[in-house]
Short mmCIF file of C-alpha atoms and ligand atoms in Angstrom, two decimals:
data_model
loop_
_atom_site.label_atom_id
_atom_site.label_comp_id
_atom_site.label_asym_id
_atom_site.label_seq_id
_atom_site.Cartn_x
_atom_site.Cartn_y
_atom_site.Cartn_z
CA MET O 1 -0.17 0.09 0.15
CA HIS O 2 1.14 3.72 -0.65
CA ILE O 3 0.79 5.47 3.16
CA SER O 4 1.72 8.80 3.79
CA VAL O 5 2.34 9.86 7.27
CA VAL O 6 2.24 13.50 8.24
CA GLY O 7 3.60 14.55 11.02
CA LEU O 8 7.15 12.86 12.06
CA GLY O 9 7.39 13.13 15.83
CA TYR O 10 7.36 10.36 18.03
CA VAL O 11 4.35 9.09 16.87
CA GLY O 12 4.73 9.75 13.66
CA LEU O 13 8.37 9.04 12.62
CA VAL O 14 7.39 5.36 14.38
CA THR O 15 4.69 4.97 12.56
CA SER O 16 6.17 5.71 8.96
CA ALA O 17 9.55 3.14 9.48
CA GLY O 18 7.14 0.48 11.18
CA LEU O 19 4.73 0.50 8.25
CA ALA O 20 7.55 0.34 5.97
CA ARG O 21 9.01 -2.18 7.63
CA TRP O 22 5.62 -3.96 7.26
CA GLY O 23 6.37 -3.65 3.47
CA HIS O 24 4.09 -1.01 2.96
CA THR O 25 5.34 2.30 0.34
CA VAL O 26 5.58 5.52 3.28
CA GLU O 27 5.86 8.62 2.58
CA GLY O 28 6.65 10.40 5.81
CA VAL O 29 5.41 14.49 6.03
CA GLU O 30 7.44 17.02 8.18
CA THR O 31 7.17 20.71 7.84
CA SER O 32 9.84 21.66 10.19
CA PRO O 33 12.50 22.34 7.82
CA GLU O 34 15.20 21.78 10.70
CA ARG O 35 13.83 17.98 11.17
CA LEU O 36 13.18 17.45 7.72
CA HIS O 37 16.86 18.23 6.80
CA ALA O 38 17.96 15.88 10.05
CA LEU O 39 15.50 13.35 8.65
CA LEU O 40 16.94 13.61 4.88
CA SER O 41 20.77 13.59 6.79
CA ASP O 42 19.93 10.23 8.16
CA LYS O 43 19.52 11.68 11.57
CA ILE O 44 16.95 11.26 13.83
CA PRO O 45 15.97 14.30 15.86
CA PHE O 46 15.71 12.69 19.13
CA HIS O 47 16.52 9.18 21.05
CA GLU O 48 14.47 6.33 20.74
CA PRO O 49 16.08 2.66 21.05
CA ASP O 50 15.98 1.04 17.52
CA LEU O 51 14.18 3.32 16.16
CA PRO O 52 17.63 4.79 13.88
CA GLU O 53 17.72 1.16 12.50
CA LEU O 54 14.17 0.87 11.93
CA VAL O 55 14.58 4.15 10.26
CA ALA O 56 17.80 3.00 8.31
CA ALA O 57 16.70 -0.04 7.01
CA GLY O 58 13.13 1.56 5.53
CA ARG O 59 15.87 4.23 3.70
CA GLU O 60 17.71 1.48 2.46
CA SER O 61 14.65 -0.54 1.28
CA GLY O 62 13.60 2.61 -0.53
CA ARG O 63 10.17 2.46 0.87
CA LEU O 64 10.39 5.24 3.70
CA LEU O 65 10.36 8.34 1.73
CA PHE O 66 10.82 11.75 3.69
CA SER O 67 8.63 15.30 2.21
CA GLY O 68 8.31 18.43 3.32
CA SER O 69 4.88 19.47 1.43
CA ASN O 70 1.59 17.33 2.20
CA LEU O 71 0.14 18.15 -1.38
CA GLU O 72 2.11 15.36 -3.51
CA PRO O 73 1.94 12.61 -1.02
CA ALA O 74 -2.04 13.11 0.37
CA GLN O 75 -2.70 12.67 -4.06
CA ARG O 76 -0.71 9.56 -3.63
CA ALA O 77 -1.64 7.96 -0.90
CA ASP O 78 -4.34 4.69 -0.46
CA ILE O 79 -3.90 6.06 3.25
CA VAL O 80 -3.29 9.25 4.53
CA ILE O 81 -2.35 8.95 8.68
CA THR O 82 -2.51 12.77 10.93
CA ALA O 83 -0.10 12.17 13.38
CA VAL O 84 0.31 16.18 14.21
CA GLY O 85 1.01 17.26 18.12
CA THR O 86 -1.99 18.44 19.59
CA HIS O 87 -0.88 19.91 23.20
CA ASP O 88 -0.32 23.59 23.18
CA GLY O 89 2.81 23.16 25.48
CA ASN O 90 0.82 24.77 28.56
CA GLY O 91 -1.20 22.35 29.65
CA GLY O 92 -4.35 22.80 26.94
CA TRP O 93 -5.67 21.15 23.75
CA GLN O 94 -4.58 23.23 20.75
CA THR O 95 -6.41 21.46 17.37
CA ASN O 96 -5.28 24.68 14.86
CA THR O 97 -2.74 22.25 13.51
CA MET O 98 -4.66 19.08 12.83
CA ARG O 99 -7.43 21.94 11.64
CA ALA O 100 -4.23 23.48 9.26
CA CYS O 101 -3.08 19.93 8.29
CA LEU O 102 -6.72 18.41 7.32
CA SER O 103 -7.45 21.68 5.28
CA GLU O 104 -4.32 21.59 3.25
CA ILE O 105 -4.95 17.75 3.03
CA VAL O 106 -8.03 16.53 2.67
CA PRO O 107 -9.35 18.33 -0.66
CA HIS O 108 -6.69 16.28 -2.35
CA MET O 109 -6.66 12.94 -1.36
CA ARG O 110 -8.18 10.20 -3.95
CA ASP O 111 -12.17 9.27 -3.68
CA GLU O 112 -10.85 5.75 -2.95
CA ALA O 113 -8.66 7.08 -0.16
CA VAL O 114 -8.91 7.09 3.67
CA LEU O 115 -8.18 9.51 6.59
CA VAL O 116 -6.82 7.96 9.68
CA VAL O 117 -6.61 10.00 12.32
CA ARG O 118 -3.48 8.66 14.75
CA SER O 119 -3.22 12.18 17.22
CA THR O 120 -4.65 11.96 20.24
CA LEU O 121 -7.21 14.72 20.34
CA PRO O 122 -9.90 16.05 22.56
CA PRO O 123 -13.67 14.67 22.81
CA GLU O 124 -15.30 16.80 20.94
CA PHE O 125 -12.68 17.30 18.24
CA ILE O 126 -13.14 13.93 17.58
CA LEU O 127 -17.20 14.83 17.38
CA GLU O 128 -16.50 17.33 14.92
CA LEU O 129 -14.49 15.29 12.76
CA PRO O 130 -16.63 13.30 10.28
CA GLU O 131 -18.45 16.56 9.44
CA LEU O 132 -15.43 18.95 9.19
CA VAL O 133 -13.83 16.03 6.42
CA THR O 134 -16.74 15.94 4.60
CA ALA O 135 -17.56 19.98 4.56
CA LEU O 136 -13.97 20.21 3.44
CA ARG O 137 -14.82 17.66 0.06
CA ARG O 138 -17.86 19.34 -0.15
CA GLU O 139 -16.33 22.58 -0.61
CA ALA O 140 -13.49 20.99 -2.86
CA GLY O 141 -16.37 19.80 -5.09
CA ARG O 142 -15.17 15.78 -3.88
CA GLY O 143 -16.91 13.13 -2.68
CA PRO O 144 -16.90 11.59 0.92
CA ILE O 145 -14.27 9.45 2.01
CA PRO O 146 -14.04 7.32 5.13
CA VAL O 147 -12.55 8.43 8.08
CA LEU O 148 -10.92 6.30 10.91
CA THR O 149 -9.15 6.85 14.16
CA ASN O 150 -6.08 4.74 15.07
CA PRO O 151 -5.35 5.68 18.70
CA GLU O 152 -1.44 4.91 19.47
CA PHE O 153 0.19 3.05 22.84
CA THR O 154 3.60 3.45 22.24
CA ARG O 155 5.54 4.44 25.35
CA GLU O 156 8.55 6.08 24.53
CA GLY O 157 11.28 4.15 25.14
CA SER O 158 10.07 1.24 23.74
CA ALA O 159 8.17 2.69 20.92
CA VAL O 160 9.35 0.33 18.03
CA HIS O 161 8.23 -2.79 20.36
CA ASP O 162 5.03 -1.25 21.46
CA PHE O 163 3.96 -0.31 17.72
CA LEU O 164 5.45 -3.62 16.15
CA HIS O 165 4.28 -6.04 18.96
CA PRO O 166 1.41 -4.06 20.06
CA GLU O 167 -1.09 -5.68 22.71
CA ARG O 168 -4.11 -4.29 20.88
CA LEU O 169 -4.85 -2.62 17.70
CA ILE O 170 -8.33 -0.19 18.13
CA ILE O 171 -9.60 1.43 15.15
CA GLY O 172 -12.52 4.36 15.83
CA ILE O 173 -14.66 4.62 12.92
CA ALA O 174 -15.43 8.53 12.60
CA HIS O 175 -17.32 8.29 8.66
CA ASP O 176 -17.05 4.69 6.81
CA PRO O 177 -20.43 3.27 5.35
CA ASP O 178 -19.52 0.61 3.37
CA GLY O 179 -16.62 -0.56 5.39
CA SER O 180 -14.01 0.31 2.67
CA GLY O 181 -11.62 2.23 5.03
CA LEU O 182 -11.67 -0.10 7.80
CA ARG O 183 -10.63 -3.16 5.01
CA ARG O 184 -8.39 -0.71 4.03
CA ALA O 185 -6.80 -0.09 7.54
CA GLN O 186 -6.91 -3.79 8.23
CA GLU O 187 -4.52 -4.14 4.98
CA ALA O 188 -2.29 -1.80 6.28
CA TYR O 189 -2.19 -3.68 9.54
CA ALA O 190 -1.80 -7.42 8.34
CA ASP O 191 1.01 -8.16 10.14
CA VAL O 192 -0.38 -7.59 13.74
CA THR O 193 -1.17 -10.42 15.42
CA ALA O 194 -2.95 -8.64 18.56
CA PRO O 195 -6.49 -8.42 18.93
CA THR O 196 -8.40 -5.19 16.45
CA LEU O 197 -11.11 -3.74 17.99
CA VAL O 198 -13.20 -1.91 16.09
CA MET O 199 -15.40 0.81 17.66
CA SER O 200 -17.02 4.14 16.86
CA ALA O 201 -14.53 6.81 17.24
CA ILE O 202 -15.71 8.30 20.08
CA ASP O 203 -15.35 5.19 22.12
CA ALA O 204 -12.08 4.49 20.61
CA ALA O 205 -10.59 8.12 21.90
CA PHE O 206 -11.72 7.09 25.38
CA ALA O 207 -9.96 3.88 25.02
CA LYS O 208 -7.25 5.57 24.44
CA LEU O 209 -7.94 8.80 26.86
CA GLY O 210 -9.42 5.93 29.59
CA SER O 211 -5.91 4.09 29.98
CA ASN O 212 -3.71 6.96 30.07
CA LEU O 213 -5.69 8.46 33.14
CA PHE O 214 -6.24 5.03 34.79
CA LEU O 215 -2.29 4.77 34.31
CA ALA O 216 -1.87 8.03 35.76
CA THR O 217 -4.15 7.00 38.89
CA LYS O 218 -2.18 3.87 39.41
CA ILE O 219 0.29 5.63 40.02
CA SER O 220 -1.18 8.12 41.80
CA PHE O 221 -2.63 5.80 43.85
CA ALA O 222 0.41 4.16 44.72
CA ASN O 223 2.26 7.53 45.60
CA GLU O 224 -0.72 8.15 48.24
CA LEU O 225 0.08 4.34 49.36
CA ALA O 226 3.44 5.73 49.78
CA LEU O 227 2.85 8.20 52.21
CA LEU O 228 0.79 5.97 54.20
CA CYS O 229 3.33 3.12 54.30
CA ASP O 230 5.73 5.79 55.40
CA ALA O 231 3.37 7.00 58.24
CA TYR O 232 2.71 3.71 59.51
CA GLY O 233 6.26 2.43 59.37
CA ALA O 234 5.52 -0.06 56.32
CA ASP O 235 7.56 -0.49 53.40
CA VAL O 236 5.52 0.10 49.94
CA SER O 237 7.45 -2.10 47.48
CA ASN O 238 6.68 -4.53 49.67
CA ALA O 239 2.99 -3.71 49.35
CA VAL O 240 2.85 -3.34 46.11
CA LEU O 241 4.07 -6.63 45.51
CA GLY O 242 1.67 -8.42 47.62
CA MET O 243 -0.93 -6.23 45.63
CA GLY O 244 0.28 -7.31 42.19
CA TYR O 245 0.02 -10.94 42.68
CA ASP O 246 -3.84 -10.49 42.45
CA ASP O 247 -4.64 -10.63 39.18
CA ARG O 248 -7.31 -8.00 39.30
CA ILE O 249 -4.42 -5.62 40.49
CA GLY O 250 -1.01 -6.88 38.78
CA PRO O 251 2.25 -5.31 39.58
CA LYS O 252 2.79 -3.07 36.73
CA PHE O 253 2.57 1.23 37.27
CA LEU O 254 2.00 0.89 41.01
CA LYS O 255 5.95 2.00 41.43
CA SER O 256 5.65 5.21 43.63
CA GLY O 257 8.57 8.22 43.62
CA ILE O 258 8.41 11.58 42.23
CA GLY O 259 5.66 10.77 40.45
CA PHE O 260 4.81 10.80 36.38
CA GLY O 261 5.97 13.13 34.14
CA GLY O 262 6.27 13.09 30.13
CA SER O 263 4.06 14.91 27.04
CA CYS O 264 1.32 12.13 27.71
CA LEU O 265 0.24 11.33 31.15
CA PRO O 266 0.28 14.77 32.92
CA HIS O 267 -1.09 16.64 30.15
CA GLN O 268 -4.00 14.63 29.41
CA VAL O 269 -5.00 14.40 33.03
CA THR O 270 -4.81 18.04 33.50
CA MET O 271 -6.69 18.91 30.37
CA THR O 272 -9.28 16.36 31.05
CA VAL O 273 -10.09 17.60 34.17
CA ALA O 274 -10.20 21.49 32.45
CA GLU O 275 -12.35 20.21 29.75
CA ALA O 276 -14.45 18.45 32.15
CA ARG O 277 -15.02 21.42 34.68
CA ARG O 278 -15.33 23.56 31.77
CA ASP O 279 -18.52 21.80 30.87
CA GLY O 280 -19.78 21.50 34.38
CA LEU O 281 -18.80 18.03 35.40
CA GLU O 282 -16.97 17.19 38.28
CA VAL O 283 -14.47 14.69 38.14
CA PRO O 284 -12.43 15.20 41.61
CA LEU O 285 -10.79 11.56 41.20
CA LEU O 286 -8.78 13.30 38.64
CA GLY O 287 -8.19 15.94 40.09
CA ALA O 288 -6.82 14.29 42.85
CA VAL O 289 -4.40 12.52 40.44
CA ASP O 290 -2.93 15.51 39.56
CA THR O 291 -2.82 17.27 42.89
CA VAL O 292 -0.92 13.65 44.51
CA ASN O 293 1.65 14.11 41.62
CA HIS O 294 2.70 17.54 41.60
CA ARG O 295 2.46 17.02 45.45
CA GLN O 296 5.09 14.06 44.90
CA ARG O 297 7.48 16.92 43.42
CA THR O 298 7.20 19.39 47.02
CA ARG O 299 7.12 16.35 49.17
CA PHE O 300 10.28 15.11 47.46
CA VAL O 301 12.12 18.59 48.09
CA GLU O 302 10.75 18.70 51.97
CA THR O 303 12.49 15.09 52.43
CA ILE O 304 15.78 16.31 51.23
CA GLU O 305 15.52 19.26 53.31
CA SER O 306 14.47 17.00 56.76
CA LEU O 307 17.77 14.81 55.69
CA LEU O 308 19.93 17.18 55.78
CA GLY O 309 18.34 19.04 58.99
CA SER O 310 19.46 22.98 58.72
CA GLY O 311 18.08 24.54 55.12
CA LEU O 312 19.04 24.19 51.60
CA SER O 313 21.29 27.44 51.40
CA GLY O 314 24.61 26.46 50.37
CA ARG O 315 24.18 22.71 50.28
CA ARG O 316 25.40 20.59 47.36
CA ILE O 317 22.34 17.98 46.08
CA ALA O 318 23.66 15.49 43.61
CA LEU O 319 20.49 14.72 41.27
CA LEU O 320 21.18 11.50 38.65
CA GLY O 321 18.50 11.52 35.97
CA LEU O 322 16.85 14.29 33.93
CA THR O 323 15.17 12.61 31.53
CA PHE O 324 10.83 12.23 32.55
CA LYS O 325 11.93 8.54 32.09
CA PRO O 326 14.29 6.37 31.00
CA ASN O 327 16.08 5.48 27.29
CA THR O 328 14.50 8.62 26.29
CA ASP O 329 16.48 12.37 26.25
CA ASP O 330 12.69 13.40 26.76
CA LEU O 331 12.40 16.59 28.99
CA ARG O 332 9.08 17.26 29.13
CA ASP O 333 7.34 17.70 32.25
CA ALA O 334 10.09 15.59 33.70
CA PRO O 335 9.25 15.90 37.69
CA ALA O 336 13.36 16.28 38.30
CA LEU O 337 13.46 19.99 36.46
CA THR O 338 10.92 20.95 38.84
CA ILE O 339 12.41 19.42 41.51
CA ALA O 340 16.08 21.13 40.63
CA LYS O 341 14.02 24.85 40.28
CA LEU O 342 12.51 24.18 43.74
CA LEU O 343 16.16 23.24 44.82
CA ILE O 344 17.64 26.06 43.36
CA ALA O 345 15.03 28.25 44.56
CA ARG O 346 15.77 27.59 48.35
CA GLY O 347 19.46 28.50 47.61
CA ALA O 348 20.96 24.90 47.07
CA ILE O 349 23.92 24.15 44.70
CA VAL O 350 22.27 21.56 41.92
CA GLN O 351 24.64 19.27 40.16
CA ALA O 352 22.65 17.04 38.46
CA TYR O 353 23.93 13.98 35.39
CA ASP O 354 21.95 12.75 32.79
CA PRO O 355 23.53 9.95 30.22
CA MET O 356 21.63 11.94 27.34
CA PRO O 357 24.19 14.70 26.51
CA ALA O 358 21.56 16.40 24.33
CA ALA O 359 19.29 16.23 27.46
CA ARG O 360 22.15 18.02 29.80
CA LEU O 361 21.91 20.75 27.74
CA ARG O 362 18.27 21.31 27.10
CA ALA O 363 17.81 20.99 30.98
CA GLN O 364 20.47 23.91 31.51
CA GLY O 365 18.56 25.97 29.29
CA ILE O 366 15.40 25.44 31.17
CA VAL O 367 16.83 25.55 34.89
CA PRO O 368 18.56 28.61 35.54
CA ASN O 369 21.73 27.85 37.20
CA LEU O 370 21.76 24.22 37.00
CA GLN O 371 24.96 22.90 36.70
CA ALA O 372 24.83 19.73 34.59
CA MET O 373 27.56 17.67 34.61
CA PRO O 374 28.98 15.26 31.83
CA ASN O 375 29.69 11.96 34.38
CA VAL O 376 28.14 10.77 37.29
CA LEU O 377 31.04 10.95 39.33
CA ASP O 378 31.63 14.45 39.10
CA ALA O 379 27.59 15.07 39.43
CA VAL O 380 28.41 13.16 43.50
CA ARG O 381 31.54 15.45 44.37
CA GLY O 382 31.18 17.33 47.26
CA ALA O 383 27.55 16.42 47.57
CA ASP O 384 25.55 16.62 50.96
CA LEU O 385 23.06 14.09 49.03
CA VAL O 386 22.59 12.31 46.26
CA ALA O 387 18.88 11.97 44.68
CA LEU O 388 18.14 9.05 42.04
CA MET O 389 15.63 10.82 39.51
CA THR O 390 15.57 8.57 36.85
CA GLU O 391 15.95 5.31 36.94
CA TRP O 392 18.73 4.91 33.93
CA ALA O 393 20.56 1.81 33.95
CA GLU O 394 23.74 3.14 34.38
CA PHE O 395 22.71 4.06 38.03
CA GLY O 396 21.51 0.58 38.82
CA SER O 397 25.00 -0.90 38.45
CA LEU O 398 26.68 2.16 39.74
CA ASP O 399 30.16 1.54 42.23
CA TRP O 400 28.83 3.38 45.21
CA ALA O 401 32.13 2.65 47.14
CA ALA O 402 33.82 5.26 44.47
CA VAL O 403 30.74 7.33 45.19
CA ARG O 404 31.15 7.00 48.49
CA ASP O 405 34.48 8.60 48.20
CA LEU O 406 33.26 11.82 46.57
CA VAL O 407 30.70 12.84 48.52
CA ALA O 408 30.29 15.16 51.30
CA GLN O 409 27.92 13.37 53.10
CA PRO O 410 26.39 9.84 52.32
CA ILE O 411 22.95 10.08 51.96
CA VAL O 412 21.14 8.47 49.31
CA LEU O 413 17.26 9.70 48.16
CA ASP O 414 16.08 7.12 45.80
CA GLY O 415 13.01 8.91 43.87
CA ARG O 416 11.72 6.02 41.96
CA GLY O 417 12.29 3.11 44.00
CA PHE O 418 15.09 1.60 41.80
CA LEU O 419 18.22 1.34 43.88
CA ASP O 420 19.19 -1.81 45.70
CA PRO O 421 18.90 -0.62 49.65
CA THR O 422 21.29 -3.36 50.67
CA THR O 423 24.22 -2.44 48.02
CA VAL O 424 23.77 1.19 48.87
CA GLU O 425 23.80 0.90 52.70
CA THR O 426 26.87 -1.61 52.24
CA ALA O 427 28.93 1.15 50.77
CA GLY O 428 28.18 3.69 53.92
CA PHE O 429 25.00 5.39 52.93
CA ALA O 430 22.37 6.29 54.37
CA TYR O 431 19.28 5.35 52.36
CA THR O 432 16.02 6.46 51.60
CA GLY O 433 12.92 5.54 49.54
CA ILE O 434 9.88 7.14 49.00
CA GLY O 435 7.67 4.82 51.16
CA ARG O 436 10.44 3.02 52.59
CA ARG O 437 11.60 4.74 55.59
CA SER O 438 10.61 1.86 57.70
CA ARG O 439 13.72 0.04 56.36
CA GLY O 440 15.36 -1.68 58.54
CA SER O 441 13.17 -1.29 61.65
CA VAL O 442 10.37 -3.58 62.19
CA GLY O 443 10.61 -7.62 61.66
CA VAL O 444 7.57 -9.14 60.00
CA THR O 445 5.91 -12.34 59.86
CA LEU O 446 5.99 -14.02 56.68
CA THR O 447 4.27 -16.93 55.94
CA PRO O 448 5.37 -19.18 53.40
CA GLY O 449 2.69 -19.76 50.09
CA PRO O 450 -0.20 -22.10 48.91
CA ALA O 451 2.23 -25.15 48.90
CA ALA O 452 2.89 -25.26 52.34
CA ILE O 453 0.23 -24.07 54.18
CA ALA O 454 -1.94 -26.93 56.64
CA VAL O 455 -4.61 -25.23 58.12
CA GLY O 456 -3.45 -25.56 61.70
CA SER O 457 -0.24 -26.27 61.42
CA THR O 458 1.34 -22.89 59.43
CA PRO O 459 4.85 -22.82 59.86
CA SER O 460 5.92 -18.96 59.50
CA VAL O 461 9.62 -17.54 58.99
CA THR O 462 10.97 -14.65 60.90
CA PHE O 463 13.03 -12.05 58.89
CA GLU O 464 14.12 -8.36 59.35
CA MET O 465 13.22 -5.62 56.70
CA ASP O 466 16.24 -5.78 55.27
CA ASP O 467 15.46 -8.89 53.32
CA ALA O 468 14.17 -9.03 50.22
CA VAL O 469 11.04 -10.66 50.28
CA GLN O 470 10.55 -14.34 50.08
CA VAL O 471 8.40 -15.71 47.55
CA ILE O 472 8.13 -19.43 48.37
CA SER O 473 5.83 -21.69 46.20
C1 UGA L 510 2.16 7.24 28.08
C2 UGA L 510 1.51 5.62 27.92
O1 UGA L 510 2.35 4.73 29.06
C3 UGA L 510 1.43 4.93 26.36
O2 UGA L 510 0.56 4.02 26.63
C4 UGA L 510 0.86 6.08 25.55
O3 UGA L 510 0.54 5.82 24.19
C5 UGA L 510 1.76 7.34 25.67
O4 UGA L 510 1.84 7.83 26.50
C6 UGA L 510 1.01 8.19 25.05
O5 UGA L 510 -0.13 8.74 25.30
O6 UGA L 510 1.75 8.45 23.68
P1 UGA L 510 4.68 8.03 27.85
O7 UGA L 510 4.38 9.00 28.40
O8 UGA L 510 6.22 6.80 27.02
O9 UGA L 510 3.42 6.44 27.78
O10 UGA L 510 5.59 7.25 29.43
P2 UGA L 510 5.01 6.32 30.48
O11 UGA L 510 5.62 4.63 30.16
O12 UGA L 510 3.63 5.79 30.70
O13 UGA L 510 5.77 6.72 31.51
C7 UGA L 510 5.03 7.83 32.28
C8 UGA L 510 5.41 8.77 33.56
O14 UGA L 510 4.98 7.61 34.73
C9 UGA L 510 7.46 8.53 33.77
O15 UGA L 510 7.48 9.94 34.41
C10 UGA L 510 7.23 7.04 34.52
O16 UGA L 510 8.51 7.45 35.46
C11 UGA L 510 6.39 7.30 35.42
N1 UGA L 510 5.89 6.21 36.14
C12 UGA L 510 5.42 5.10 35.61
C13 UGA L 510 5.75 6.18 37.46
O17 UGA L 510 5.93 6.90 38.06
N2 UGA L 510 6.15 4.79 38.15
C14 UGA L 510 5.37 3.94 37.66
O18 UGA L 510 5.13 3.14 38.24
C15 UGA L 510 5.35 3.72 36.25
#
């Protein structure tokens, strides 16, 4: 098939290269001259594992082409997929880019072609979409075309894998009276073995939005649970482990810490709350998800203050990680940046290291007075406290004895529940995690698992909190 993908950001570029891998001819359209120039020079404008190889393979095969103009690719395509940005950068939606892109493309699409909207959009825009497209066609003297949506569920850092091996494919029908649009979309995704769910476009929009809102809710729930665990002397990582064995709950997205960041979860929570309130709807749960998420950042700074005792003025803090999650160079709404700003505002000297050089550079532009260091050892030198912000693999295998030799005070605050407390403590550090302040203070009794349980004679094993949870099966 001949497919045009409009917008070559995280979503569009992965979609283009993935469809080319599946044998389609894909023309990716990018209107930013800098980004287009980078792509034409075989440079990927952001860090995404496996994407450079996938793009290179597509280019070599001749099936992945890049263009700066919407027009010709739209005229040639069997399917036009739009993947343009829909955030205004200030916590709100913006649909101007999408509207402009549709006005430019839709009148020129072939009568047999299908429009597939992949960007995440506000519900009201999805409801308006069929009429908007039909009107553009009518004004151009053209007949109607099928209009579908195809929300994406790819995560930064594993987007290539998520695209090529999705857990589900969702096709939303905005306008497709004879089913020809759906047939073409299925042809484009013929290599996907996951279930395909076909539903109305508005239901598909809520499947996407609902997924992200639920993931955000899980994280804020875990963060509130961590607060309770701190107060009552429990270790949240053990509590969550125990919860996760229940199929109805599952173990994922229950990691407490400095909260969620990025371009998706935070914005989609705040935008949904704002739109709902504007429309007179009460959404207290989602409002609380946002409140808890932001509280994590301020609480983290307060924890640093309480660990250091006498104010932050002149204290040297090492931040390990700046990006909102590992395996990306994305700093959008990264909790580490908010925390760095708060620390600097309170007089601290912040020395930060992130494995992504581009992220280090940009972070210095976003956070005045941030000292971005070229490696971990420079970041921890003279530090009164070392704070883990992003769970990069590099930090999981740090030589803590070498770090101990460089710091002014051996204090570690783990903002992601990522470090092995015993390793850190063995090197001579005092370890504190979010919801894990009880470490070492309480003994608990573990009852062996089902295989060993006999009613009335249940044996038990006593162990200290320092030990990992024992799973006996
Ligand atoms: C998210 C969704 O996970 C994707 O399914 C979706 O396609 C994407 O948004 C989108 O709408 O485009 P992403 O923003 O790449 O993906 O990142 P996530 O992996 O969801 O992580 C978001 C944040 O939550 C990160 O800051 C991460 O550190 C944090 N997080 C995640 C936690 O604090 N705790 C957890 O247990 C898991």
